[in-house]
GROMACS .gro file of C-alpha atoms in nm:
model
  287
    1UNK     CA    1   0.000   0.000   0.000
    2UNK     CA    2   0.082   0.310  -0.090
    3UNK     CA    3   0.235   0.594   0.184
    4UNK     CA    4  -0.053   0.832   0.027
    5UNK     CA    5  -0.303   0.577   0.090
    6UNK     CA    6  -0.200   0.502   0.415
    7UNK     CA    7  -0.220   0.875   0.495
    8UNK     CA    8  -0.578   0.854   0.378
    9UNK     CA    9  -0.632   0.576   0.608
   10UNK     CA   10  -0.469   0.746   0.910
   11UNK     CA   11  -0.662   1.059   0.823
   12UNK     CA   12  -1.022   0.878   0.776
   13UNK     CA   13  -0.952   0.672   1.102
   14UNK     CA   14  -0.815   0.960   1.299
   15UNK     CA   15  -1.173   1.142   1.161
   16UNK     CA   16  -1.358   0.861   1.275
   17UNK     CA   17  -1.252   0.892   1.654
   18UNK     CA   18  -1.282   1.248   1.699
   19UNK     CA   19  -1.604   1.256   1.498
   20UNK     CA   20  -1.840   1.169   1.817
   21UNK     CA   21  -1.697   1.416   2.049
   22UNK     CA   22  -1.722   1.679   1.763
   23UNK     CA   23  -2.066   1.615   1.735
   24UNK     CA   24  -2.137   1.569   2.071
   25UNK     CA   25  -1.977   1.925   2.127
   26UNK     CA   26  -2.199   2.050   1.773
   27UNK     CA   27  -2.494   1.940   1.977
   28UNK     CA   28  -2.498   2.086   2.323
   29UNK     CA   29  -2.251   2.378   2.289
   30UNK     CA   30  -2.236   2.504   1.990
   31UNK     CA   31  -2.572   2.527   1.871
   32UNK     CA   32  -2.716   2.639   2.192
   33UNK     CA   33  -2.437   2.860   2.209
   34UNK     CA   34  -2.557   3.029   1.858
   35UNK     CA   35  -2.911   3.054   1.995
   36UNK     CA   36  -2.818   3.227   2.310
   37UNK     CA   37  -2.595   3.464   2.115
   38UNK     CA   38  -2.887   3.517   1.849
   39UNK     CA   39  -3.135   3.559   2.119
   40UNK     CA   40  -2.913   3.818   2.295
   41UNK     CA   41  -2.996   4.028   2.015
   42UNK     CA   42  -3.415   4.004   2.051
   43UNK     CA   43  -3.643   4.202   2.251
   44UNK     CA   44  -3.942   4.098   2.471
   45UNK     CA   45  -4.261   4.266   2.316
   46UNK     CA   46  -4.606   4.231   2.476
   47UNK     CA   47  -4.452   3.874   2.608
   48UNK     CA   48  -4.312   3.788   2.236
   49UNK     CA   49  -3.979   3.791   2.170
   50UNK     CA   50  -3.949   3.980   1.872
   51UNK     CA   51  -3.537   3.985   1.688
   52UNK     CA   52  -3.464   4.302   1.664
   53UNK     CA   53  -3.092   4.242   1.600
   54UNK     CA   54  -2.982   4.564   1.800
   55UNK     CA   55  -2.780   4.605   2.125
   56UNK     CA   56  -3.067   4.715   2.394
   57UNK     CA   57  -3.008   4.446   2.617
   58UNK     CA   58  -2.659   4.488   2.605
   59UNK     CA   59  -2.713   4.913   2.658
   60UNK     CA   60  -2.975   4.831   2.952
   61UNK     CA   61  -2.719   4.620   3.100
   62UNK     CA   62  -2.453   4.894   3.143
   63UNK     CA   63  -2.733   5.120   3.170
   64UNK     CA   64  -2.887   4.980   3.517
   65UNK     CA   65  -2.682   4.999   3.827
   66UNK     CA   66  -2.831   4.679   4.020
   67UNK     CA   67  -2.727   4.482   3.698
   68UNK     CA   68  -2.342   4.637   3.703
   69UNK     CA   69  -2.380   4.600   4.052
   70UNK     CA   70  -2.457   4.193   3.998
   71UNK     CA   71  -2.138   4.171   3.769
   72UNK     CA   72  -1.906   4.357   4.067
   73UNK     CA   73  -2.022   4.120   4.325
   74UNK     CA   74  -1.987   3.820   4.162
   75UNK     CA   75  -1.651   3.957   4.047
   76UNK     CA   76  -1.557   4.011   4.381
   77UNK     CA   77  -1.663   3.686   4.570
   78UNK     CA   78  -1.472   3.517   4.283
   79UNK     CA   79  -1.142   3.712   4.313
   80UNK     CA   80  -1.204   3.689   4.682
   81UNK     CA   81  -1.285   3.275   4.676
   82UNK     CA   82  -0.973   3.244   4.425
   83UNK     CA   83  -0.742   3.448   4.686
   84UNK     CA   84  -0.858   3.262   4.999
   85UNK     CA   85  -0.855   2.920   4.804
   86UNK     CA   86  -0.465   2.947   4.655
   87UNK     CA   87  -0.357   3.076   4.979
   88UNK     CA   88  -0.528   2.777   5.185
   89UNK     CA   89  -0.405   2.534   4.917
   90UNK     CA   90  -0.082   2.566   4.849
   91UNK     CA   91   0.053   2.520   5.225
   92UNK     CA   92  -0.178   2.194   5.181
   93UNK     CA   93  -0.030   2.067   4.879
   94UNK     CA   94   0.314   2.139   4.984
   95UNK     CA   95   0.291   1.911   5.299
   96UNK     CA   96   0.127   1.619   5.129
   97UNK     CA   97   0.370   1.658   4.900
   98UNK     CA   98   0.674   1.703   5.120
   99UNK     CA   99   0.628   1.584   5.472
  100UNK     CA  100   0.339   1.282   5.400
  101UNK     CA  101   0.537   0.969   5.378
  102UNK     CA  102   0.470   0.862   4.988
  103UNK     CA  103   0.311   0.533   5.097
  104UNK     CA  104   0.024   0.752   5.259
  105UNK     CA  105  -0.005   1.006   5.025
  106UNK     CA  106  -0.242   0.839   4.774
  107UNK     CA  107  -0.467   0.781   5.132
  108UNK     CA  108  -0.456   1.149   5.219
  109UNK     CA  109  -0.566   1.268   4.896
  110UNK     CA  110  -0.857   1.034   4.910
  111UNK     CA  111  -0.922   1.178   5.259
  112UNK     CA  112  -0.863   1.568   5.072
  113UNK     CA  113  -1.105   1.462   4.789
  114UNK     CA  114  -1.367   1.354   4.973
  115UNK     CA  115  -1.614   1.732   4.974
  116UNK     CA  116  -1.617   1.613   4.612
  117UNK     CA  117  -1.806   1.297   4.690
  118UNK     CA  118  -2.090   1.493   4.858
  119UNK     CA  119  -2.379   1.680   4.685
  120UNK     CA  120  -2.335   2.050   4.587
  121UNK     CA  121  -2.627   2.118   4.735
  122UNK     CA  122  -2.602   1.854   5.019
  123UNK     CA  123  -2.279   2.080   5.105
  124UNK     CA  124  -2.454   2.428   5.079
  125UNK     CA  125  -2.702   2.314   5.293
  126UNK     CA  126  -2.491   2.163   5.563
  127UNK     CA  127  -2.312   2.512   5.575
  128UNK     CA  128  -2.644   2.692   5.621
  129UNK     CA  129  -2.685   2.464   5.915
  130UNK     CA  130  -2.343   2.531   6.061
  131UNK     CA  131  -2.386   2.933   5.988
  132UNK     CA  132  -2.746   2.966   6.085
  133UNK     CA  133  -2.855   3.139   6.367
  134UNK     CA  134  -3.032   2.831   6.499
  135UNK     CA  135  -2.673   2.649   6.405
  136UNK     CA  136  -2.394   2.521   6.551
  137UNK     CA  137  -2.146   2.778   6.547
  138UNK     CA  138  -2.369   3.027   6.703
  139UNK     CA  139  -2.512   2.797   6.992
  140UNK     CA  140  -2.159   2.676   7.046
  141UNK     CA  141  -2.052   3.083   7.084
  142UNK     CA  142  -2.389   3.144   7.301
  143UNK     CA  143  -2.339   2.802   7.524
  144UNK     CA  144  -1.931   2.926   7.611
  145UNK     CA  145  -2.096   3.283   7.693
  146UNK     CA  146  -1.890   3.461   7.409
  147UNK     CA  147  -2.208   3.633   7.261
  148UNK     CA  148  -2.528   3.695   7.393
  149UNK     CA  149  -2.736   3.689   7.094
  150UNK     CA  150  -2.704   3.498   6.751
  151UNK     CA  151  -2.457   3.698   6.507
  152UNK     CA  152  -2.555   3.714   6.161
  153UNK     CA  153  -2.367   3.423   5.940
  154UNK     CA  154  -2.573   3.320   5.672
  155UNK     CA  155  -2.717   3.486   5.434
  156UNK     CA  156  -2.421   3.722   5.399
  157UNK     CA  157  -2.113   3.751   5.055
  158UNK     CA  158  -1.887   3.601   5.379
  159UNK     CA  159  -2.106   3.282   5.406
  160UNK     CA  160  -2.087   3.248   5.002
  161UNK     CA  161  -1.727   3.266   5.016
  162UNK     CA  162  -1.693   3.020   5.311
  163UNK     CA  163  -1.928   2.734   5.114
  164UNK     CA  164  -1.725   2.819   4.755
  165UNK     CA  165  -1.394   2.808   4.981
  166UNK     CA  166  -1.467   2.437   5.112
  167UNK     CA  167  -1.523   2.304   4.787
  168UNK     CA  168  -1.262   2.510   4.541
  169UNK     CA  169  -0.922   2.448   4.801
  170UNK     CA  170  -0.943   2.065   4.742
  171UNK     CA  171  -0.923   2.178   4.413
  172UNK     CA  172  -0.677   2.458   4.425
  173UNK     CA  173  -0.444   2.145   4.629
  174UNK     CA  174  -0.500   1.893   4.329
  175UNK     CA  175  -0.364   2.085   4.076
  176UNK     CA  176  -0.077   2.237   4.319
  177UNK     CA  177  -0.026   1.888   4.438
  178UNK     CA  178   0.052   1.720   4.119
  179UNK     CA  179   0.339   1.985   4.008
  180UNK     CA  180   0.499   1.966   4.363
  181UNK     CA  181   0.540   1.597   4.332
  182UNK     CA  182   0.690   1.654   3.966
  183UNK     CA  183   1.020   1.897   4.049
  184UNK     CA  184   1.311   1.737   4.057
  185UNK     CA  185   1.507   1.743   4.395
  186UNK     CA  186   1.834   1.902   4.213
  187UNK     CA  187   1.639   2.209   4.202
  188UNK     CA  188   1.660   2.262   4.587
  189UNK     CA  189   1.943   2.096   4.606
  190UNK     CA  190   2.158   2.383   4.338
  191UNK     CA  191   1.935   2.628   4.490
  192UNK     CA  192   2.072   2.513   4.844
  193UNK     CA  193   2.422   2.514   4.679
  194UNK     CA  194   2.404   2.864   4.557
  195UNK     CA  195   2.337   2.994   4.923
  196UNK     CA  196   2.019   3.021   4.897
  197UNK     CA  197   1.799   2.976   5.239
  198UNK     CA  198   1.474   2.804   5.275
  199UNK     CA  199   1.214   3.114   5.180
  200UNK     CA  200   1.494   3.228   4.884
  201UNK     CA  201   1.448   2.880   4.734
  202UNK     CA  202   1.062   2.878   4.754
  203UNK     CA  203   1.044   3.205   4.648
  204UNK     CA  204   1.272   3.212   4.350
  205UNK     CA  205   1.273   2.849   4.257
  206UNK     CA  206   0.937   2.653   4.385
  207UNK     CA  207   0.704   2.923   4.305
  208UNK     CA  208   0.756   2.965   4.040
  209UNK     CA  209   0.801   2.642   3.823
  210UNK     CA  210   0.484   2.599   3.995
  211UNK     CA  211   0.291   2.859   3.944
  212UNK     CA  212   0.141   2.703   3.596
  213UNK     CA  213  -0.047   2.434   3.862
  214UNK     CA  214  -0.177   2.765   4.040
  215UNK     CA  215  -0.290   2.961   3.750
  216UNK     CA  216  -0.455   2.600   3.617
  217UNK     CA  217  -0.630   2.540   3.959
  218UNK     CA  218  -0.736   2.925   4.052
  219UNK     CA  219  -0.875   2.954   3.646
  220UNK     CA  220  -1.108   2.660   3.712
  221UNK     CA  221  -1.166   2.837   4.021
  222UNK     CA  222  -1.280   3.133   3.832
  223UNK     CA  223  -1.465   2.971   3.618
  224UNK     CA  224  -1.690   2.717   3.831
  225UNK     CA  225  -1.721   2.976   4.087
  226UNK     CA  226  -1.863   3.333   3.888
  227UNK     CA  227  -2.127   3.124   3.697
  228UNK     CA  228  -2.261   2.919   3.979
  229UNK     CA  229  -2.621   2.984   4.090
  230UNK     CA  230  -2.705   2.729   4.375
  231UNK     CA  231  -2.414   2.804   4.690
  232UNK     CA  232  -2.520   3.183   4.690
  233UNK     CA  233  -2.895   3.129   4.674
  234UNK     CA  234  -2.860   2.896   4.967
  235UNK     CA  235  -2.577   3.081   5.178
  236UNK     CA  236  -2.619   3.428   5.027
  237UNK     CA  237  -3.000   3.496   5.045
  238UNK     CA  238  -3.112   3.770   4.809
  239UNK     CA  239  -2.914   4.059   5.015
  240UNK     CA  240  -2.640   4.104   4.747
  241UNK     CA  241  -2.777   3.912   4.396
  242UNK     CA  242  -2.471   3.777   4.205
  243UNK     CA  243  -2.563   3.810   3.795
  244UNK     CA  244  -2.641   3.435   3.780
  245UNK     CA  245  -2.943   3.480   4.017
  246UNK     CA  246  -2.992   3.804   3.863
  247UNK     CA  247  -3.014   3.521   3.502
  248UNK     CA  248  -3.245   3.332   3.677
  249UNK     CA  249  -3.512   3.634   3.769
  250UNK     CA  250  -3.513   3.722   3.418
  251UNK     CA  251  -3.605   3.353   3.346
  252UNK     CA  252  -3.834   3.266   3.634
  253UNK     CA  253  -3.979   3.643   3.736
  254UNK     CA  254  -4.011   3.763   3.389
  255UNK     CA  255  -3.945   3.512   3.114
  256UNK     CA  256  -3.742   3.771   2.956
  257UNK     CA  257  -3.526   3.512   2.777
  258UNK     CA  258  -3.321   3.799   2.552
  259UNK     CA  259  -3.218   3.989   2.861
  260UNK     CA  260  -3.088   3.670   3.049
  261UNK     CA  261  -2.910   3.576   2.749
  262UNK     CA  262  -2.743   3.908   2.670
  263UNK     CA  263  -2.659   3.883   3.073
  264UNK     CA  264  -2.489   3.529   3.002
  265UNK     CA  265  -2.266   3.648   2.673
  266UNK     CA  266  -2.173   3.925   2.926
  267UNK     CA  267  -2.083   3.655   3.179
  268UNK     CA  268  -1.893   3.428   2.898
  269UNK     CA  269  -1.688   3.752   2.789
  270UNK     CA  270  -1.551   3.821   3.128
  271UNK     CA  271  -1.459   3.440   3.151
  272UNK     CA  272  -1.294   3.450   2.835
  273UNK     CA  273  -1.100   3.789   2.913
  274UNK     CA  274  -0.938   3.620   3.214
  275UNK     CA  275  -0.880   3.333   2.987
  276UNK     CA  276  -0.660   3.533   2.809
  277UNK     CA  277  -0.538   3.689   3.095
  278UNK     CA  278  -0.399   3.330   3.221
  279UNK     CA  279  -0.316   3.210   2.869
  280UNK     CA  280   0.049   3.260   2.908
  281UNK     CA  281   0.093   3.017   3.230
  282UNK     CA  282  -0.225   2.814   3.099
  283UNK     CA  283   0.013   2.729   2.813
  284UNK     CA  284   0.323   2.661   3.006
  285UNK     CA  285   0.106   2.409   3.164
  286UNK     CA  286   0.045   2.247   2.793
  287UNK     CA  287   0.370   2.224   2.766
   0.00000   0.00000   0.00000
């Protein structure tokens, strides 16, 4: 047979095994993708949506406060969740990967896994328990004589950022974990060499060959964290609305399907811009 023929083989069989996940992808991103985008550009009239193919939603958007004000807090509980998370994580990662015997690591990462195993909302809930004023924390505070009455826990942007925190540091200490346990010891060891002390060589030498597992872990971060819905329904109340329950009004309140979708391209293009943002250590990952 023929090299050009067996090109055409490799090609059509290569074609064959990426074809499903293509299509797969076709069908439940890209298409509804287009349709969000298309709808973006619609207006509601008299309870029809009518394509207008103008930018109103998008101009209301910027145009109403409480809607820039949705985009700023979930902005800020993200950064903030992302912060807290690397921060909590990395000292984490760094002593499974350094001071757990290696015969017990694979055990303790089980053990650091296990949040995953449990409902999202199963966890949310068990938080609103803990932060409640009926809960633990407070009767525990009130029973040692600390406070006299119940201080205010849940429903508040610092009980949303304690539920995303649980969940997202087991994450953040995956992703740091696995490029701890990949430097070679020679690094340390020239570093040590050199004259360098114990903070120069983390600073200068263990940071940052692993800062790629950082930016990897906080981008997921970023990204699982500004478009969920559920942990600040249950923790945050409706004090401070975060644009996805702001979405979900427009959906459930209104049915104003063009307005929820212009808010969602809005929330896609801030996802993408620190996307591009991270690209640089995202690839270095890659690589």
């Amino acid at each position: 047979m023929s090299s050009d023929k067996l090109e055409k083989s490799d090609v059509r069989r290569a074609w064959f095994y990426v074809a499903p996940a293509l299509l797969w992808t076709m069908a439940f991103f890209i298409v509804p993708f287009a349709f969000m985008a298309a709808m973006s550009f619609a207006s509601l009239v008299r309870r029809k949506i009518v394509y207008t193919w103008d930018l109103a939603n998008y101009l209301e958007f910027f145009d109403k406060p409480y809607l820039l004000k949705g985009l700023f807090v979930s902005l800020e509980i993200t950064l903030a969740v992302t912060l807290i998370s690397v921060v909590l994580a990395y000292p984490l990662a760094w002593i499974i990967a350094e001071r757990v015997p290696k015969r017990l690591q694979r055990a303790v990462l089980i053990l650091a896994i296990l949040p995953f195993w449990t409902s999202y909302v199963v966890r949310s809930y068990s938080w609103l328990l803990l932060l409640s004023s009926n809960g633990v924390i407070n009767n525990a505070l009130m029973g040692a004589g600390i406070i006299s009455e119940p201080l205010q826990l849940a429903s508040t942007t610092s009980a949303t950022i304690i539920g995303f925190v649980h969940f997202f540091v087991m994450l953040l200490t995956l992703t740091i974990y696995s490029n701890l346990v990949q430097l070679s010891p020679n690094y340390k060891r020239a570093a040590t060499d050199l004259g360098a002390n114990t903070f120069q060589t983390f600073w200068h030498v263990i940071l940052p060959l692993t800062l790629p597992g950082i930016m990897v872990g906080a981008f997921l971060t970023f990204v699982l964290c500004i478009g969920d819905y559920i942990t600040p329904q249950i923790l945050g109340g409706n004090n401070e609305l975060v644009l996805p329950q702001i979405i979900m009004l427009q959906l459930g309140r209104r049915a104003d399907l063009p307005a929820a979708a212009s808010m969602s391209i809005i929330l896609m293009l801030v996802v993408t811009a620190v996307y591009l943002l991270c690209l640089r250590w995202l690839k270095m990952e890659r690589t």
